[in-house]
């Protein structure tokens, strides 16, 4: 299990690294092509947008485990241990229900839009839209493992107390 | 609607992450109103919310900031600030304020600013006899300048959520940032006189030039952003990519501080932080759909204009509501919940969208330093090891100063708008 | 059993697309004696172009008025409505909008769960520059020009020799203003509504293509209506075509007057320039005519139009 988990984390990190690098490279290339070469790229903007959707999908689970999804913990922290645990389980179940709905309807949506094509890249929009399903599935796995089974919490969590707000 | 509200409050209270609070509440709304045919809208709206080119500035500015934060960058900025303001009474506290300001020029993030400047400055200030809670509070409030000075991720987010020009918002935040820095400096000097805090020896012109020279590669980053956008070389979004590549080149070839391990970590954590923000934006787009269907923004306008027809009274009420929400909710959450209604209020009152944007962003940023939930308070408490309540108490007069700045930018739109106008960005 | 339909569209209330929605609402409520009512949700409240397109397809939005180009990847024949240089003027657009050739293309959307009740106009597209006025094909060469994201436009503008630049619509104003872009192909009403006159230096009335919008209703929703209600909707959709399109023409006249007041030069292209443009577009038009017989039919019919002015 832990070997499998490490491989999964490594794969996610590699994808995120390559993805951000690609966005940086193409973003600079887009400026260079238009301003220096006088020949604008027509695919770059679409490529970056859709790649970012996939980075979010792949990274969201780990992001959750690293404590980037901030909530209002004031009230819960004041509860006794047992009650707090119950509140966390209820919260986790609500999250899993929500993510389940996203997965179910995300599949329906992706399938229903398969005949749309990405204008510049030419591939079926199914491959873009299905990213939300992958993201919700990975999040669900992380939420279930962290909150229901108490495993797979990233050791880096303490260093990442701040959450998504960190970027503001 | 009752179901929506109570689900929201209940899930919020049991500590569920705000993104899921909103998502689950939306689900409860569709189910309890019998509109299950709209469940399909949820993944659709999530994708559409994230599929915006301007949002790409977020990962790229996060990346630029984290790369710039290696190789002794913070020390260089502080050294330069100290060479100019250190000679005054309470010189070190002034250095902290203007160090935060300069750091804001490379980072779009208040939390990063508080962490970076706090780590370096608080021990120095403590050594020179400054009260630690006071030092921590001063840096926490000063760090609000980072999202005001370009680059600014908060401004990008507001622009993306509201459809306001991001290029104009970025430039419009600068003057309020300088105003905040100036008023905080005045306060710091008064405190220093009263408590007899020391001054640093005045530095010669040669030393100032040397400090400036060392800091130049860093100070150039915001200049490149503004000049590049104004000069028609790149758009506000593309500026983020240019900033990141510039940071990468400076860190690698000039400072020679870039290691493979650091680079990898910077890219990966950029993806991870951005994932969480994008997820919030995605959920915001579901919330926006429900707000539109229920005509909530129009109701909010009707409610406020029913109380008074004086634009200033309405703006005062808006500011108070935002400040109250900012005490308990995180900044992105406040923006998500209020932007649709704010846009409706803005167009009813005929407000300039850029002015409104600066006012709103400044307001929600104040939430970073107000207890009980204040990100910059958390960060600086972590850095200094002091209890958050003590820092919050020490911060109170400075929060008052921030509120004065908020009142000024609310009353005088020109504070925000003159720079975009001067630079011809309007 | 009276029915209320929710109509979402992506533009502000000054735009011709909103006018289409309002005219339809008025007409259908009148014809059906209030049996069919329409609630309009303007300005992207229910989603942007793509979301509305999908929304009507899935039935999460009952109706929309939405750019035809948003459906071009779903049914390539839809590019026919915007073949460069095909329709000479607004009168011609009315004729084509009511033609059997247009109907044949619109009926294809039923394969995707939508009924297209009609096609209307958002404004003839022209060429606005932030530099020198464009008076010949030579002047256009290499200009960084914002082009709406669509394959055919990209092909057409590449053939002309500009540097076609896709850009998110929200960034276009700033980009023109700072010189990141040199030009934009746009309709006159948007120059007014988006305040492009603040930054534009000149407008050349190239009139390359229209910016049509479909009035669409979800097919299941439409099929669930009574025959009388359906007939009322069809009738309302038909009767508003001409007044809607002519209202856009009138709006153009107003904008031209306003541009004149603002001292922004408006260039009417010479016959030689027009011929150059047409020659540049010709191979692209041929290429797209070959894609689908419905495009070829539409184009053939359009070629028989004579400009109303002559
Ligand atoms: Na900044
Ligand atoms: Na707060």
Tab-separated table of C-alpha atoms in Angstrom, chain C residues 15-141:
chain	number	residue	atom	x	y	z
C	15	UNK	CA	-26.632	44.498	-27.467
C	16	UNK	CA	-28.744	43.354	-30.468
C	17	UNK	CA	-28.875	39.837	-29.016
C	18	UNK	CA	-30.747	41.169	-26.001
C	19	UNK	CA	-33.018	43.032	-28.398
C	20	UNK	CA	-33.743	39.700	-30.124
C	21	UNK	CA	-34.703	38.139	-26.813
C	22	UNK	CA	-36.961	41.053	-25.888
C	23	UNK	CA	-38.673	41.055	-29.295
C	24	UNK	CA	-39.263	37.320	-29.094
C	25	UNK	CA	-40.656	37.562	-25.560
C	26	UNK	CA	-43.055	40.312	-26.619
C	27	UNK	CA	-44.151	38.510	-29.788
C	28	UNK	CA	-44.682	35.066	-28.306
C	29	UNK	CA	-46.557	36.375	-25.266
C	30	UNK	CA	-48.796	38.400	-27.577
C	31	UNK	CA	-49.419	35.637	-30.118
C	32	UNK	CA	-50.066	32.966	-27.488
C	33	UNK	CA	-52.187	35.327	-25.377
C	34	UNK	CA	-49.869	34.775	-22.440
C	35	UNK	CA	-49.919	30.993	-22.768
C	36	UNK	CA	-46.170	31.049	-23.382
C	37	UNK	CA	-44.174	33.493	-21.273
C	38	UNK	CA	-40.436	34.118	-21.350
C	39	UNK	CA	-38.128	35.155	-18.492
C	40	UNK	CA	-34.926	36.779	-19.738
C	41	UNK	CA	-31.658	36.346	-17.801
C	42	UNK	CA	-29.202	38.711	-19.504
C	43	UNK	CA	-25.495	39.320	-19.126
C	44	UNK	CA	-24.134	35.792	-18.533
C	45	UNK	CA	-26.264	35.327	-15.414
C	46	UNK	CA	-26.972	31.740	-16.457
C	47	UNK	CA	-23.568	31.292	-18.038
C	48	UNK	CA	-21.332	32.403	-20.867
C	49	UNK	CA	-21.560	31.434	-24.567
C	50	UNK	CA	-20.285	27.879	-24.134
C	51	UNK	CA	-22.290	27.147	-20.979
C	52	UNK	CA	-25.491	28.456	-22.555
C	53	UNK	CA	-24.863	26.387	-25.655
C	54	UNK	CA	-24.492	23.269	-23.520
C	55	UNK	CA	-27.281	24.335	-21.183
C	56	UNK	CA	-29.925	24.401	-23.914
C	57	UNK	CA	-28.612	21.114	-25.247
C	58	UNK	CA	-29.004	19.434	-21.855
C	59	UNK	CA	-32.147	21.296	-20.895
C	60	UNK	CA	-30.727	23.074	-17.866
C	61	UNK	CA	-31.558	26.331	-19.650
C	62	UNK	CA	-34.786	26.352	-21.700
C	63	UNK	CA	-33.808	28.908	-24.298
C	64	UNK	CA	-30.953	31.104	-25.425
C	65	UNK	CA	-29.954	33.585	-28.091
C	66	UNK	CA	-26.349	32.706	-28.752
C	67	UNK	CA	-23.647	33.259	-31.380
C	68	UNK	CA	-23.889	30.753	-34.226
C	69	UNK	CA	-20.105	30.333	-34.132
C	70	UNK	CA	-20.428	28.658	-30.725
C	71	UNK	CA	-22.057	25.703	-32.510
C	72	UNK	CA	-19.608	25.414	-35.403
C	73	UNK	CA	-17.578	22.586	-33.873
C	74	UNK	CA	-20.817	20.680	-33.248
C	75	UNK	CA	-22.149	21.110	-36.792
C	76	UNK	CA	-19.537	22.416	-39.254
C	77	UNK	CA	-22.286	23.487	-41.697
C	78	UNK	CA	-23.033	26.380	-39.335
C	79	UNK	CA	-19.913	28.181	-40.620
C	80	UNK	CA	-22.068	28.979	-43.683
C	81	UNK	CA	-23.668	31.892	-41.831
C	82	UNK	CA	-20.302	33.630	-41.555
C	83	UNK	CA	-18.584	32.782	-44.849
C	84	UNK	CA	-16.394	35.844	-45.471
C	85	UNK	CA	-17.890	38.212	-47.997
C	86	UNK	CA	-20.933	36.011	-48.690
C	87	UNK	CA	-23.816	38.264	-47.617
C	88	UNK	CA	-23.532	41.853	-48.906
C	89	UNK	CA	-25.820	43.791	-46.541
C	90	UNK	CA	-28.545	43.667	-43.891
C	91	UNK	CA	-31.323	43.237	-46.472
C	92	UNK	CA	-29.431	40.249	-47.815
C	93	UNK	CA	-29.117	38.868	-44.316
C	94	UNK	CA	-32.897	38.971	-43.860
C	95	UNK	CA	-33.385	37.078	-47.130
C	96	UNK	CA	-30.828	34.455	-46.155
C	97	UNK	CA	-32.103	34.111	-42.575
C	98	UNK	CA	-35.547	33.223	-43.913
C	99	UNK	CA	-34.244	30.952	-46.685
C	100	UNK	CA	-34.766	27.212	-46.969
C	101	UNK	CA	-30.967	26.872	-47.093
C	102	UNK	CA	-30.663	28.435	-43.633
C	103	UNK	CA	-33.502	26.275	-42.323
C	104	UNK	CA	-31.756	23.117	-43.559
C	105	UNK	CA	-28.638	24.031	-41.572
C	106	UNK	CA	-30.612	24.987	-38.475
C	107	UNK	CA	-32.521	21.707	-38.525
C	108	UNK	CA	-29.212	19.890	-38.055
C	109	UNK	CA	-29.202	21.137	-34.473
C	110	UNK	CA	-32.109	18.814	-33.722
C	111	UNK	CA	-29.517	16.013	-33.794
C	112	UNK	CA	-28.065	17.665	-30.697
C	113	UNK	CA	-31.262	18.099	-28.717
C	114	UNK	CA	-31.973	21.687	-29.756
C	115	UNK	CA	-34.549	23.396	-31.942
C	116	UNK	CA	-33.310	26.519	-33.724
C	117	UNK	CA	-36.347	28.766	-34.090
C	118	UNK	CA	-34.523	31.369	-36.113
C	119	UNK	CA	-31.316	33.206	-36.817
C	120	UNK	CA	-30.832	36.918	-36.102
C	121	UNK	CA	-27.983	39.352	-36.237
C	122	UNK	CA	-25.552	40.863	-33.770
C	123	UNK	CA	-23.972	43.264	-36.261
C	124	UNK	CA	-21.896	43.333	-39.440
C	125	UNK	CA	-18.188	42.987	-38.636
C	126	UNK	CA	-15.688	45.628	-39.609
C	127	UNK	CA	-12.009	46.383	-38.980
C	128	UNK	CA	-10.937	48.767	-36.222
C	129	UNK	CA	-7.326	49.858	-35.820
C	130	UNK	CA	-5.481	51.734	-33.094
C	131	UNK	CA	-2.880	52.979	-35.604
C	132	UNK	CA	-3.204	54.439	-39.075
C	133	UNK	CA	-6.507	53.941	-40.919
C	134	UNK	CA	-6.495	50.902	-43.181
C	135	UNK	CA	-7.220	51.765	-46.831
C	136	UNK	CA	-5.805	48.816	-48.727
C	137	UNK	CA	-4.927	45.172	-48.264
C	138	UNK	CA	-1.300	46.269	-48.007
C	139	UNK	CA	-2.135	48.389	-44.946
C	140	UNK	CA	-3.547	45.318	-43.191
C	141	UNK	CA	-0.470	43.162	-43.633
